[in-house]
Amino acid sequence: MADHSTQRSLSCYQLAKAASIEETTDAAENDVLRALSQIIDPDFGTDIVSCGFVKDLFVNEALGEVSFRLELTTPACPIKDMFEQQANEVVLMLPWVKKVNVTMSAQPARPIFAEQLPAGLQTISNIVAVSSCKGGVGKSTVAVNLAYTLADMGARVGLFDADVYGPSLPTMVSPENRLLEMNPEKRTIFPTEYLGVKLVSFGFAGQGRAIMRGPMVSGVINQLLTTTEWGELDYLVIDMPPGTGDIQLTLCQVVPLTAAVIVTTPQKLAFIDVAKGVRMFSTLKVPSVAVVENMCHFDADGKRYYPFGRGSGSQVVQQFGIPHLFDLPIRPTLSASGDSGMPEVVADPQGEVAKIFQNLGVCVVQQCAKIRQQVSTAVTYDKSLKAIRVKVPDSDEEFLLHPATVRRNDRSAQSVDEWTGEQKLQYADIPEDIEPEEIRPMGNYAVSITWPDGFNQIAPYDQLQMIERLVDVLQPVVVEA
């Protein structure tokens, strides 16, 4: 009996000791997380712990060692070095910490809603359109140099030349393999590559420039873009063709564009055409995040000259509320690099033009991260309130909706007769206590809501803003012990 009693005592002691160690470890981990929560992401306005950046936290309080990984939204994060330094500093300030090991990483490349996309686009995080809606303003120059700037920042980048009538990419870059290759089994396309950036252009298809009608061109562009094996990309830059017609609309509707960069020149005529493009993107719910005004000025004899006038770029910014404006000077080297097959930011990475593109690259990275964050949290279900919480991107307004009201306001063919407009879904068909099973973003304009009956409802933000809102919703009460 004594032996059994001793064993039980030891067992209890070991359990108590294990519990004590676990409590100590939990307390130490909480200390570390509290310290790290002092670091605020300037783009999201939230601490890095709440953002979910802290991964694989390991604490050994006895040895004073702490290790963890910071998983950022993109490898091109312009402040990743600052995050790493601050993380080391705040954790080392804990009295028991002697050594900190911080590893930096980035989230896997994936769009917000991969399920609805062609296979070739399912591992691309951000798709950025570079557009001017007018030929000859330097759009391709901006697209190419932006792509190589993002690559230099550490991102995995692809570049798609969407101009079938006059592809520019074969002139502006010099890949060793100048022909796209096919995978006969999968019927997919392998992109060519130059200096680490994956490239696709009709000019690499061995056809030169196309002579075909609009619908055929839309089909070619769609095939080139969606059947290419891009692999994992952080950014796919699309050099959009000039105009706002069928080809441009097809691209915007087939591809989940994250954002657009608008290229213009100082002339009034350029502004008129660019304004059409900005309105097109606005209608299709694609945020325009920056304006690049090309051929702005040149310096000579100690003076700055503006040969084409001033104000087109700032007019676009002011009229349409686009947050960032970048001026590109007239530089013979910028034009020459476009003809030589080596982008200016690669040929002269420390030059004035490269610095402007570095600022543009930082802007694109930050704005894309903000947009993804806003879209992913725009519509959520609050279980404690039993309400759908809505905060539409680019809006400060936040409101609550009753799930049953949202379900009853479905306007699809399953709920409303397309010919007569008669309501097929009746009020009583939906129980008052219905709750959504899943809410997923559908680009920058809507969410997909899955209900318990298996129905997937597409709810555009515009429609959600028109639905009757919940009033006098009681916040959950926390009862203190």
mmCIF file with all atom_site columns, N, CA and C in Angstrom, residues 99-158:
data_model
loop_
_atom_site.group_PDB
_atom_site.id
_atom_site.type_symbol
_atom_site.label_atom_id
_atom_site.label_alt_id
_atom_site.label_comp_id
_atom_site.label_asym_id
_atom_site.label_entity_id
_atom_site.label_seq_id
_atom_site.pdbx_PDB_ins_code
_atom_site.Cartn_x
_atom_site.Cartn_y
_atom_site.Cartn_z
_atom_site.occupancy
_atom_site.B_iso_or_equiv
_atom_site.pdbx_formal_charge
_atom_site.auth_seq_id
_atom_site.auth_comp_id
_atom_site.auth_asym_id
_atom_site.auth_atom_id
_atom_site.pdbx_PDB_model_num
ATOM 1   N N  . LYS A 1 99  ? 17.527  36.381 -25.082 1.00 0.00 ? 99  LYS A N  1
ATOM 2   C CA . LYS A 1 99  ? 17.799  36.143 -26.506 1.00 0.00 ? 99  LYS A CA 1
ATOM 3   C C  . LYS A 1 99  ? 16.479  36.085 -27.276 1.00 0.00 ? 99  LYS A C  1
ATOM 4   N N  . VAL A 1 100 ? 16.441  36.769 -28.428 1.00 0.00 ? 100 VAL A N  1
ATOM 5   C CA . VAL A 1 100 ? 15.243  36.785 -29.277 1.00 0.00 ? 100 VAL A CA 1
ATOM 6   C C  . VAL A 1 100 ? 15.632  36.369 -30.689 1.00 0.00 ? 100 VAL A C  1
ATOM 7   N N  . ASN A 1 101 ? 14.867  35.451 -31.253 1.00 0.00 ? 101 ASN A N  1
ATOM 8   C CA . ASN A 1 101 ? 15.094  35.027 -32.640 1.00 0.00 ? 101 ASN A CA 1
ATOM 9   C C  . ASN A 1 101 ? 13.819  35.300 -33.444 1.00 0.00 ? 101 ASN A C  1
ATOM 10  N N  . VAL A 1 102 ? 13.897  36.305 -34.324 1.00 0.00 ? 102 VAL A N  1
ATOM 11  C CA . VAL A 1 102 ? 12.751  36.690 -35.153 1.00 0.00 ? 102 VAL A CA 1
ATOM 12  C C  . VAL A 1 102 ? 12.994  36.233 -36.581 1.00 0.00 ? 102 VAL A C  1
ATOM 13  N N  . THR A 1 103 ? 12.045  35.490 -37.132 1.00 0.00 ? 103 THR A N  1
ATOM 14  C CA . THR A 1 103 ? 12.114  35.065 -38.530 1.00 0.00 ? 103 THR A CA 1
ATOM 15  C C  . THR A 1 103 ? 11.031  35.807 -39.312 1.00 0.00 ? 103 THR A C  1
ATOM 16  N N  . MET A 1 104 ? 11.394  36.348 -40.469 1.00 0.00 ? 104 MET A N  1
ATOM 17  C CA . MET A 1 104 ? 10.440  37.080 -41.298 1.00 0.00 ? 104 MET A CA 1
ATOM 18  C C  . MET A 1 104 ? 9.966   36.192 -42.449 1.00 0.00 ? 104 MET A C  1
ATOM 19  N N  . SER A 1 105 ? 8.654   36.226 -42.726 1.00 0.00 ? 105 SER A N  1
ATOM 20  C CA . SER A 1 105 ? 8.096   35.479 -43.851 1.00 0.00 ? 105 SER A CA 1
ATOM 21  C C  . SER A 1 105 ? 6.895   36.243 -44.402 1.00 0.00 ? 105 SER A C  1
ATOM 22  N N  . ALA A 1 106 ? 6.267   35.682 -45.428 1.00 0.00 ? 106 ALA A N  1
ATOM 23  C CA . ALA A 1 106 ? 5.090   36.314 -46.031 1.00 0.00 ? 106 ALA A CA 1
ATOM 24  C C  . ALA A 1 106 ? 4.012   35.269 -46.249 1.00 0.00 ? 106 ALA A C  1
ATOM 25  N N  . GLN A 1 107 ? 2.763   35.720 -46.271 1.00 0.00 ? 107 GLN A N  1
ATOM 26  C CA . GLN A 1 107 ? 1.642   34.813 -46.498 1.00 0.00 ? 107 GLN A CA 1
ATOM 27  C C  . GLN A 1 107 ? 1.751   34.163 -47.871 1.00 0.00 ? 107 GLN A C  1
ATOM 28  N N  . PRO A 1 108 ? 1.266   32.937 -48.018 1.00 0.00 ? 108 PRO A N  1
ATOM 29  C CA . PRO A 1 108 ? 1.282   32.293 -49.341 1.00 0.00 ? 108 PRO A CA 1
ATOM 30  C C  . PRO A 1 108 ? 0.505   33.135 -50.348 1.00 0.00 ? 108 PRO A C  1
ATOM 31  N N  . ALA A 1 109 ? 0.952   33.093 -51.603 1.00 0.00 ? 109 ALA A N  1
ATOM 32  C CA . ALA A 1 109 ? 0.291   33.871 -52.653 1.00 0.00 ? 109 ALA A CA 1
ATOM 33  C C  . ALA A 1 109 ? -1.071  33.253 -52.965 1.00 0.00 ? 109 ALA A C  1
ATOM 34  N N  . ARG A 1 110 ? -2.104  34.025 -52.753 1.00 0.00 ? 110 ARG A N  1
ATOM 35  C CA . ARG A 1 110 ? -3.456  33.559 -53.087 1.00 0.00 ? 110 ARG A CA 1
ATOM 36  C C  . ARG A 1 110 ? -4.400  34.752 -53.128 1.00 0.00 ? 110 ARG A C  1
ATOM 37  N N  . PRO A 1 111 ? -5.368  34.726 -54.037 1.00 0.00 ? 111 PRO A N  1
ATOM 38  C CA . PRO A 1 111 ? -6.373  35.778 -54.054 1.00 0.00 ? 111 PRO A CA 1
ATOM 39  C C  . PRO A 1 111 ? -7.345  35.595 -52.899 1.00 0.00 ? 111 PRO A C  1
ATOM 40  N N  . ILE A 1 112 ? -8.180  36.593 -52.654 1.00 0.00 ? 112 ILE A N  1
ATOM 41  C CA . ILE A 1 112 ? -9.119  36.513 -51.542 1.00 0.00 ? 112 ILE A CA 1
ATOM 42  C C  . ILE A 1 112 ? -10.183 35.461 -51.804 1.00 0.00 ? 112 ILE A C  1
ATOM 43  N N  . PHE A 1 113 ? -10.565 35.265 -53.078 1.00 0.00 ? 113 PHE A N  1
ATOM 44  C CA . PHE A 1 113 ? -11.624 34.295 -53.390 1.00 0.00 ? 113 PHE A CA 1
ATOM 45  C C  . PHE A 1 113 ? -11.173 33.416 -54.554 1.00 0.00 ? 113 PHE A C  1
ATOM 46  N N  . ALA A 1 114 ? -10.295 32.470 -54.272 1.00 0.00 ? 114 ALA A N  1
ATOM 47  C CA . ALA A 1 114 ? -9.657  31.659 -55.313 1.00 0.00 ? 114 ALA A CA 1
ATOM 48  C C  . ALA A 1 114 ? -10.614 30.671 -55.975 1.00 0.00 ? 114 ALA A C  1
ATOM 49  N N  . GLU A 1 115 ? -11.655 30.242 -55.255 1.00 0.00 ? 115 GLU A N  1
ATOM 50  C CA . GLU A 1 115 ? -12.494 29.155 -55.750 1.00 0.00 ? 115 GLU A CA 1
ATOM 51  C C  . GLU A 1 115 ? -13.175 29.482 -57.081 1.00 0.00 ? 115 GLU A C  1
ATOM 52  N N  . GLN A 1 116 ? -13.526 30.751 -57.290 1.00 0.00 ? 116 GLN A N  1
ATOM 53  C CA . GLN A 1 116 ? -14.275 31.115 -58.489 1.00 0.00 ? 116 GLN A CA 1
ATOM 54  C C  . GLN A 1 116 ? -13.379 31.442 -59.688 1.00 0.00 ? 116 GLN A C  1
ATOM 55  N N  . LEU A 1 117 ? -12.071 31.281 -59.547 1.00 0.00 ? 117 LEU A N  1
ATOM 56  C CA . LEU A 1 117 ? -11.142 31.719 -60.583 1.00 0.00 ? 117 LEU A CA 1
ATOM 57  C C  . LEU A 1 117 ? -10.614 30.560 -61.420 1.00 0.00 ? 117 LEU A C  1
ATOM 58  N N  . PRO A 1 118 ? -10.187 30.859 -62.666 1.00 0.00 ? 118 PRO A N  1
ATOM 59  C CA . PRO A 1 118 ? -9.486  29.840 -63.454 1.00 0.00 ? 118 PRO A CA 1
ATOM 60  C C  . PRO A 1 118 ? -8.236  29.369 -62.713 1.00 0.00 ? 118 PRO A C  1
ATOM 61  N N  . ALA A 1 119 ? -7.821  28.140 -62.972 1.00 0.00 ? 119 ALA A N  1
ATOM 62  C CA . ALA A 1 119 ? -6.711  27.539 -62.224 1.00 0.00 ? 119 ALA A CA 1
ATOM 63  C C  . ALA A 1 119 ? -5.450  28.396 -62.275 1.00 0.00 ? 119 ALA A C  1
ATOM 64  N N  . GLY A 1 120 ? -5.176  29.023 -63.427 1.00 0.00 ? 120 GLY A N  1
ATOM 65  C CA . GLY A 1 120 ? -3.954  29.801 -63.573 1.00 0.00 ? 120 GLY A CA 1
ATOM 66  C C  . GLY A 1 120 ? -3.886  31.034 -62.704 1.00 0.00 ? 120 GLY A C  1
ATOM 67  N N  . LEU A 1 121 ? -5.051  31.508 -62.213 1.00 0.00 ? 121 LEU A N  1
ATOM 68  C CA . LEU A 1 121 ? -5.080  32.737 -61.415 1.00 0.00 ? 121 LEU A CA 1
ATOM 69  C C  . LEU A 1 121 ? -5.286  32.475 -59.926 1.00 0.00 ? 121 LEU A C  1
ATOM 70  N N  . GLN A 1 122 ? -5.338  31.207 -59.532 1.00 0.00 ? 122 GLN A N  1
ATOM 71  C CA . GLN A 1 122 ? -5.693  30.880 -58.153 1.00 0.00 ? 122 GLN A CA 1
ATOM 72  C C  . GLN A 1 122 ? -4.553  31.027 -57.161 1.00 0.00 ? 122 GLN A C  1
ATOM 73  N N  . THR A 1 123 ? -3.341  31.285 -57.652 1.00 0.00 ? 123 THR A N  1
ATOM 74  C CA . THR A 1 123 ? -2.217  31.473 -56.734 1.00 0.00 ? 123 THR A CA 1
ATOM 75  C C  . THR A 1 123 ? -1.562  32.836 -56.962 1.00 0.00 ? 123 THR A C  1
ATOM 76  N N  . ILE A 1 124 ? -2.388  33.820 -57.303 1.00 0.00 ? 124 ILE A N  1
ATOM 77  C CA . ILE A 1 124 ? -1.903  35.198 -57.491 1.00 0.00 ? 124 ILE A CA 1
ATOM 78  C C  . ILE A 1 124 ? -2.588  36.076 -56.451 1.00 0.00 ? 124 ILE A C  1
ATOM 79  N N  . SER A 1 125 ? -1.801  36.736 -55.627 1.00 0.00 ? 125 SER A N  1
ATOM 80  C CA . SER A 1 125 ? -2.374  37.525 -54.535 1.00 0.00 ? 125 SER A CA 1
ATOM 81  C C  . SER A 1 125 ? -3.011  38.819 -55.020 1.00 0.00 ? 125 SER A C  1
ATOM 82  N N  . ASN A 1 126 ? -2.299  39.568 -55.844 1.00 0.00 ? 126 ASN A N  1
ATOM 83  C CA . ASN A 1 126 ? -2.773  40.882 -56.266 1.00 0.00 ? 126 ASN A CA 1
ATOM 84  C C  . ASN A 1 126 ? -2.597  41.048 -57.770 1.00 0.00 ? 126 ASN A C  1
ATOM 85  N N  . ILE A 1 127 ? -3.621  41.568 -58.434 1.00 0.00 ? 127 ILE A N  1
ATOM 86  C CA . ILE A 1 127 ? -3.539  41.864 -59.867 1.00 0.00 ? 127 ILE A CA 1
ATOM 87  C C  . ILE A 1 127 ? -3.733  43.361 -60.047 1.00 0.00 ? 127 ILE A C  1
ATOM 88  N N  . VAL A 1 128 ? -2.723  44.015 -60.610 1.00 0.00 ? 128 VAL A N  1
ATOM 89  C CA . VAL A 1 128 ? -2.712  45.474 -60.735 1.00 0.00 ? 128 VAL A CA 1
ATOM 90  C C  . VAL A 1 128 ? -2.753  45.849 -62.206 1.00 0.00 ? 128 VAL A C  1
ATOM 91  N N  . ALA A 1 129 ? -3.758  46.635 -62.592 1.00 0.00 ? 129 ALA A N  1
ATOM 92  C CA . ALA A 1 129 ? -3.877  47.109 -63.970 1.00 0.00 ? 129 ALA A CA 1
ATOM 93  C C  . ALA A 1 129 ? -3.170  48.449 -64.099 1.00 0.00 ? 129 ALA A C  1
ATOM 94  N N  . VAL A 1 130 ? -2.356  48.590 -65.144 1.00 0.00 ? 130 VAL A N  1
ATOM 95  C CA . VAL A 1 130 ? -1.746  49.880 -65.484 1.00 0.00 ? 130 VAL A CA 1
ATOM 96  C C  . VAL A 1 130 ? -2.438  50.361 -66.751 1.00 0.00 ? 130 VAL A C  1
ATOM 97  N N  . SER A 1 131 ? -3.141  51.492 -66.650 1.00 0.00 ? 131 SER A N  1
ATOM 98  C CA . SER A 1 131 ? -4.024  51.910 -67.725 1.00 0.00 ? 131 SER A CA 1
ATOM 99  C C  . SER A 1 131 ? -3.869  53.398 -68.015 1.00 0.00 ? 131 SER A C  1
ATOM 100 N N  . SER A 1 132 ? -4.100  53.765 -69.268 1.00 0.00 ? 132 SER A N  1
ATOM 101 C CA . SER A 1 132 ? -4.113  55.184 -69.643 1.00 0.00 ? 132 SER A CA 1
ATOM 102 C C  . SER A 1 132 ? -5.342  55.528 -70.466 1.00 0.00 ? 132 SER A C  1
ATOM 103 N N  . CYS A 1 133 ? -5.883  54.505 -71.174 1.00 0.00 ? 133 CYS A N  1
ATOM 104 C CA . CYS A 1 133 ? -7.017  54.699 -72.092 1.00 0.00 ? 133 CYS A CA 1
ATOM 105 C C  . CYS A 1 133 ? -6.643  55.597 -73.261 1.00 0.00 ? 133 CYS A C  1
ATOM 106 N N  . LYS A 1 134 ? -5.358  55.887 -73.405 1.00 0.00 ? 134 LYS A N  1
ATOM 107 C CA . LYS A 1 134 ? -4.874  56.677 -74.544 1.00 0.00 ? 134 LYS A CA 1
ATOM 108 C C  . LYS A 1 134 ? -3.493  56.163 -74.903 1.00 0.00 ? 134 LYS A C  1
ATOM 109 N N  . GLY A 1 135 ? -3.233  55.976 -76.186 1.00 0.00 ? 135 GLY A N  1
ATOM 110 C CA . GLY A 1 135 ? -1.931  55.483 -76.612 1.00 0.00 ? 135 GLY A CA 1
ATOM 111 C C  . GLY A 1 135 ? -0.865  56.564 -76.586 1.00 0.00 ? 135 GLY A C  1
ATOM 112 N N  . GLY A 1 136 ? 0.376   56.138 -76.406 1.00 0.00 ? 136 GLY A N  1
ATOM 113 C CA . GLY A 1 136 ? 1.500   57.058 -76.535 1.00 0.00 ? 136 GLY A CA 1
ATOM 114 C C  . GLY A 1 136 ? 1.837   57.878 -75.310 1.00 0.00 ? 136 GLY A C  1
ATOM 115 N N  . VAL A 1 137 ? 1.283   57.540 -74.139 1.00 0.00 ? 137 VAL A N  1
ATOM 116 C CA . VAL A 1 137 ? 1.577   58.341 -72.950 1.00 0.00 ? 137 VAL A CA 1
ATOM 117 C C  . VAL A 1 137 ? 2.612   57.671 -72.043 1.00 0.00 ? 137 VAL A C  1
ATOM 118 N N  . GLY A 1 138 ? 3.112   56.497 -72.439 1.00 0.00 ? 138 GLY A N  1
ATOM 119 C CA . GLY A 1 138 ? 4.144   55.830 -71.649 1.00 0.00 ? 138 GLY A CA 1
ATOM 120 C C  . GLY A 1 138 ? 3.614   54.793 -70.683 1.00 0.00 ? 138 GLY A C  1
ATOM 121 N N  . LYS A 1 139 ? 2.415   54.282 -70.952 1.00 0.00 ? 139 LYS A N  1
ATOM 122 C CA . LYS A 1 139 ? 1.791   53.294 -70.071 1.00 0.00 ? 139 LYS A CA 1
ATOM 123 C C  . LYS A 1 139 ? 2.638   52.022 -69.960 1.00 0.00 ? 139 LYS A C  1
ATOM 124 N N  . SER A 1 140 ? 3.109   51.516 -71.104 1.00 0.00 ? 140 SER A N  1
ATOM 125 C CA . SER A 1 140 ? 3.919   50.291 -71.084 1.00 0.00 ? 140 SER A CA 1
ATOM 126 C C  . SER A 1 140 ? 5.226   50.512 -70.338 1.00 0.00 ? 140 SER A C  1
ATOM 127 N N  . THR A 1 141 ? 5.804   51.690 -70.479 1.00 0.00 ? 141 THR A N  1
ATOM 128 C CA . THR A 1 141 ? 7.031   52.023 -69.751 1.00 0.00 ? 141 THR A CA 1
ATOM 129 C C  . THR A 1 141 ? 6.791   51.960 -68.249 1.00 0.00 ? 141 THR A C  1
ATOM 130 N N  . VAL A 1 142 ? 5.665   52.512 -67.820 1.00 0.00 ? 142 VAL A N  1
ATOM 131 C CA . VAL A 1 142 ? 5.330   52.490 -66.395 1.00 0.00 ? 142 VAL A CA 1
ATOM 132 C C  . VAL A 1 142 ? 5.072   51.056 -65.928 1.00 0.00 ? 142 VAL A C  1
ATOM 133 N N  . ALA A 1 143 ? 4.322   50.284 -66.715 1.00 0.00 ? 143 ALA A N  1
ATOM 134 C CA . ALA A 1 143 ? 3.996   48.905 -66.326 1.00 0.00 ? 143 ALA A CA 1
ATOM 135 C C  . ALA A 1 143 ? 5.256   48.061 -66.162 1.00 0.00 ? 143 ALA A C  1
ATOM 136 N N  . VAL A 1 144 ? 6.161   48.141 -67.124 1.00 0.00 ? 144 VAL A N  1
ATOM 137 C CA . VAL A 1 144 ? 7.383   47.333 -67.087 1.00 0.00 ? 144 VAL A CA 1
ATOM 138 C C  . VAL A 1 144 ? 8.258   47.731 -65.902 1.00 0.00 ? 144 VAL A C  1
ATOM 139 N N  . ASN A 1 145 ? 8.471   49.021 -65.719 1.00 0.00 ? 145 ASN A N  1
ATOM 140 C CA . ASN A 1 145 ? 9.345   49.472 -64.631 1.00 0.00 ? 145 ASN A CA 1
ATOM 141 C C  . ASN A 1 145 ? 8.722   49.243 -63.260 1.00 0.00 ? 145 ASN A C  1
ATOM 142 N N  . LEU A 1 146 ? 7.400   49.323 -63.178 1.00 0.00 ? 146 LEU A N  1
ATOM 143 C CA . LEU A 1 146 ? 6.727   49.004 -61.916 1.00 0.00 ? 146 LEU A CA 1
ATOM 144 C C  . LEU A 1 146 ? 6.911   47.530 -61.580 1.00 0.00 ? 146 LEU A C  1
ATOM 145 N N  . ALA A 1 147 ? 6.762   46.651 -62.574 1.00 0.00 ? 147 ALA A N  1
ATOM 146 C CA . ALA A 1 147 ? 6.912   45.214 -62.347 1.00 0.00 ? 147 ALA A CA 1
ATOM 147 C C  . ALA A 1 147 ? 8.310   44.890 -61.829 1.00 0.00 ? 147 ALA A C  1
ATOM 148 N N  . TYR A 1 148 ? 9.331   45.467 -62.429 1.00 0.00 ? 148 TYR A N  1
ATOM 149 C CA . TYR A 1 148 ? 10.706  45.162 -62.007 1.00 0.00 ? 148 TYR A CA 1
ATOM 150 C C  . TYR A 1 148 ? 11.057  45.846 -60.686 1.00 0.00 ? 148 TYR A C  1
ATOM 151 N N  . THR A 1 149 ? 10.386  46.936 -60.367 1.00 0.00 ? 149 THR A N  1
ATOM 152 C CA . THR A 1 149 ? 10.568  47.558 -59.053 1.00 0.00 ? 149 THR A CA 1
ATOM 153 C C  . THR A 1 149 ? 9.999   46.659 -57.959 1.00 0.00 ? 149 THR A C  1
ATOM 154 N N  . LEU A 1 150 ? 8.799   46.121 -58.184 1.00 0.00 ? 150 LEU A N  1
ATOM 155 C CA . LEU A 1 150 ? 8.190   45.212 -57.201 1.00 0.00 ? 150 LEU A CA 1
ATOM 156 C C  . LEU A 1 150 ? 9.048   43.965 -57.007 1.00 0.00 ? 150 LEU A C  1
ATOM 157 N N  . ALA A 1 151 ? 9.624   43.466 -58.105 1.00 0.00 ? 151 ALA A N  1
ATOM 158 C CA . ALA A 1 151 ? 10.502  42.297 -58.005 1.00 0.00 ? 151 ALA A CA 1
ATOM 159 C C  . ALA A 1 151 ? 11.742  42.634 -57.180 1.00 0.00 ? 151 ALA A C  1
ATOM 160 N N  . ASP A 1 152 ? 12.284  43.833 -57.365 1.00 0.00 ? 152 ASP A N  1
ATOM 161 C CA . ASP A 1 152 ? 13.462  44.257 -56.609 1.00 0.00 ? 152 ASP A CA 1
ATOM 162 C C  . ASP A 1 152 ? 13.142  44.406 -55.120 1.00 0.00 ? 152 ASP A C  1
ATOM 163 N N  . MET A 1 153 ? 11.874  44.661 -54.804 1.00 0.00 ? 153 MET A N  1
ATOM 164 C CA . MET A 1 153 ? 11.447  44.792 -53.406 1.00 0.00 ? 153 MET A CA 1
ATOM 165 C C  . MET A 1 153 ? 11.270  43.429 -52.738 1.00 0.00 ? 153 MET A C  1
ATOM 166 N N  . GLY A 1 154 ? 11.450  42.352 -53.511 1.00 0.00 ? 154 GLY A N  1
ATOM 167 C CA . GLY A 1 154 ? 11.373  41.011 -52.933 1.00 0.00 ? 154 GLY A CA 1
ATOM 168 C C  . GLY A 1 154 ? 10.131  40.235 -53.304 1.00 0.00 ? 154 GLY A C  1
ATOM 169 N N  . ALA A 1 155 ? 9.273   40.794 -54.154 1.00 0.00 ? 155 ALA A N  1
ATOM 170 C CA . ALA A 1 155 ? 8.025   40.129 -54.519 1.00 0.00 ? 155 ALA A CA 1
ATOM 171 C C  . ALA A 1 155 ? 8.224   39.197 -55.706 1.00 0.00 ? 155 ALA A C  1
ATOM 172 N N  . ARG A 1 156 ? 7.324   38.206 -55.815 1.00 0.00 ? 156 ARG A N  1
ATOM 173 C CA . ARG A 1 156 ? 7.254   37.353 -56.999 1.00 0.00 ? 156 ARG A CA 1
ATOM 174 C C  . ARG A 1 156 ? 6.279   38.011 -57.964 1.00 0.00 ? 156 ARG A C  1
ATOM 175 N N  . VAL A 1 157 ? 6.752   38.308 -59.166 1.00 0.00 ? 157 VAL A N  1
ATOM 176 C CA . VAL A 1 157 ? 6.001   39.204 -60.058 1.00 0.00 ? 157 VAL A CA 1
ATOM 177 C C  . VAL A 1 157 ? 5.836   38.592 -61.441 1.00 0.00 ? 157 VAL A C  1
ATOM 178 N N  . GLY A 1 158 ? 4.664   38.822 -62.024 1.00 0.00 ? 158 GLY A N  1
ATOM 179 C CA . GLY A 1 158 ? 4.398   38.488 -63.416 1.00 0.00 ? 158 GLY A CA 1
ATOM 180 C C  . GLY A 1 158 ? 3.967   39.747 -64.146 1.00 0.00 ? 158 GLY A C  1
#
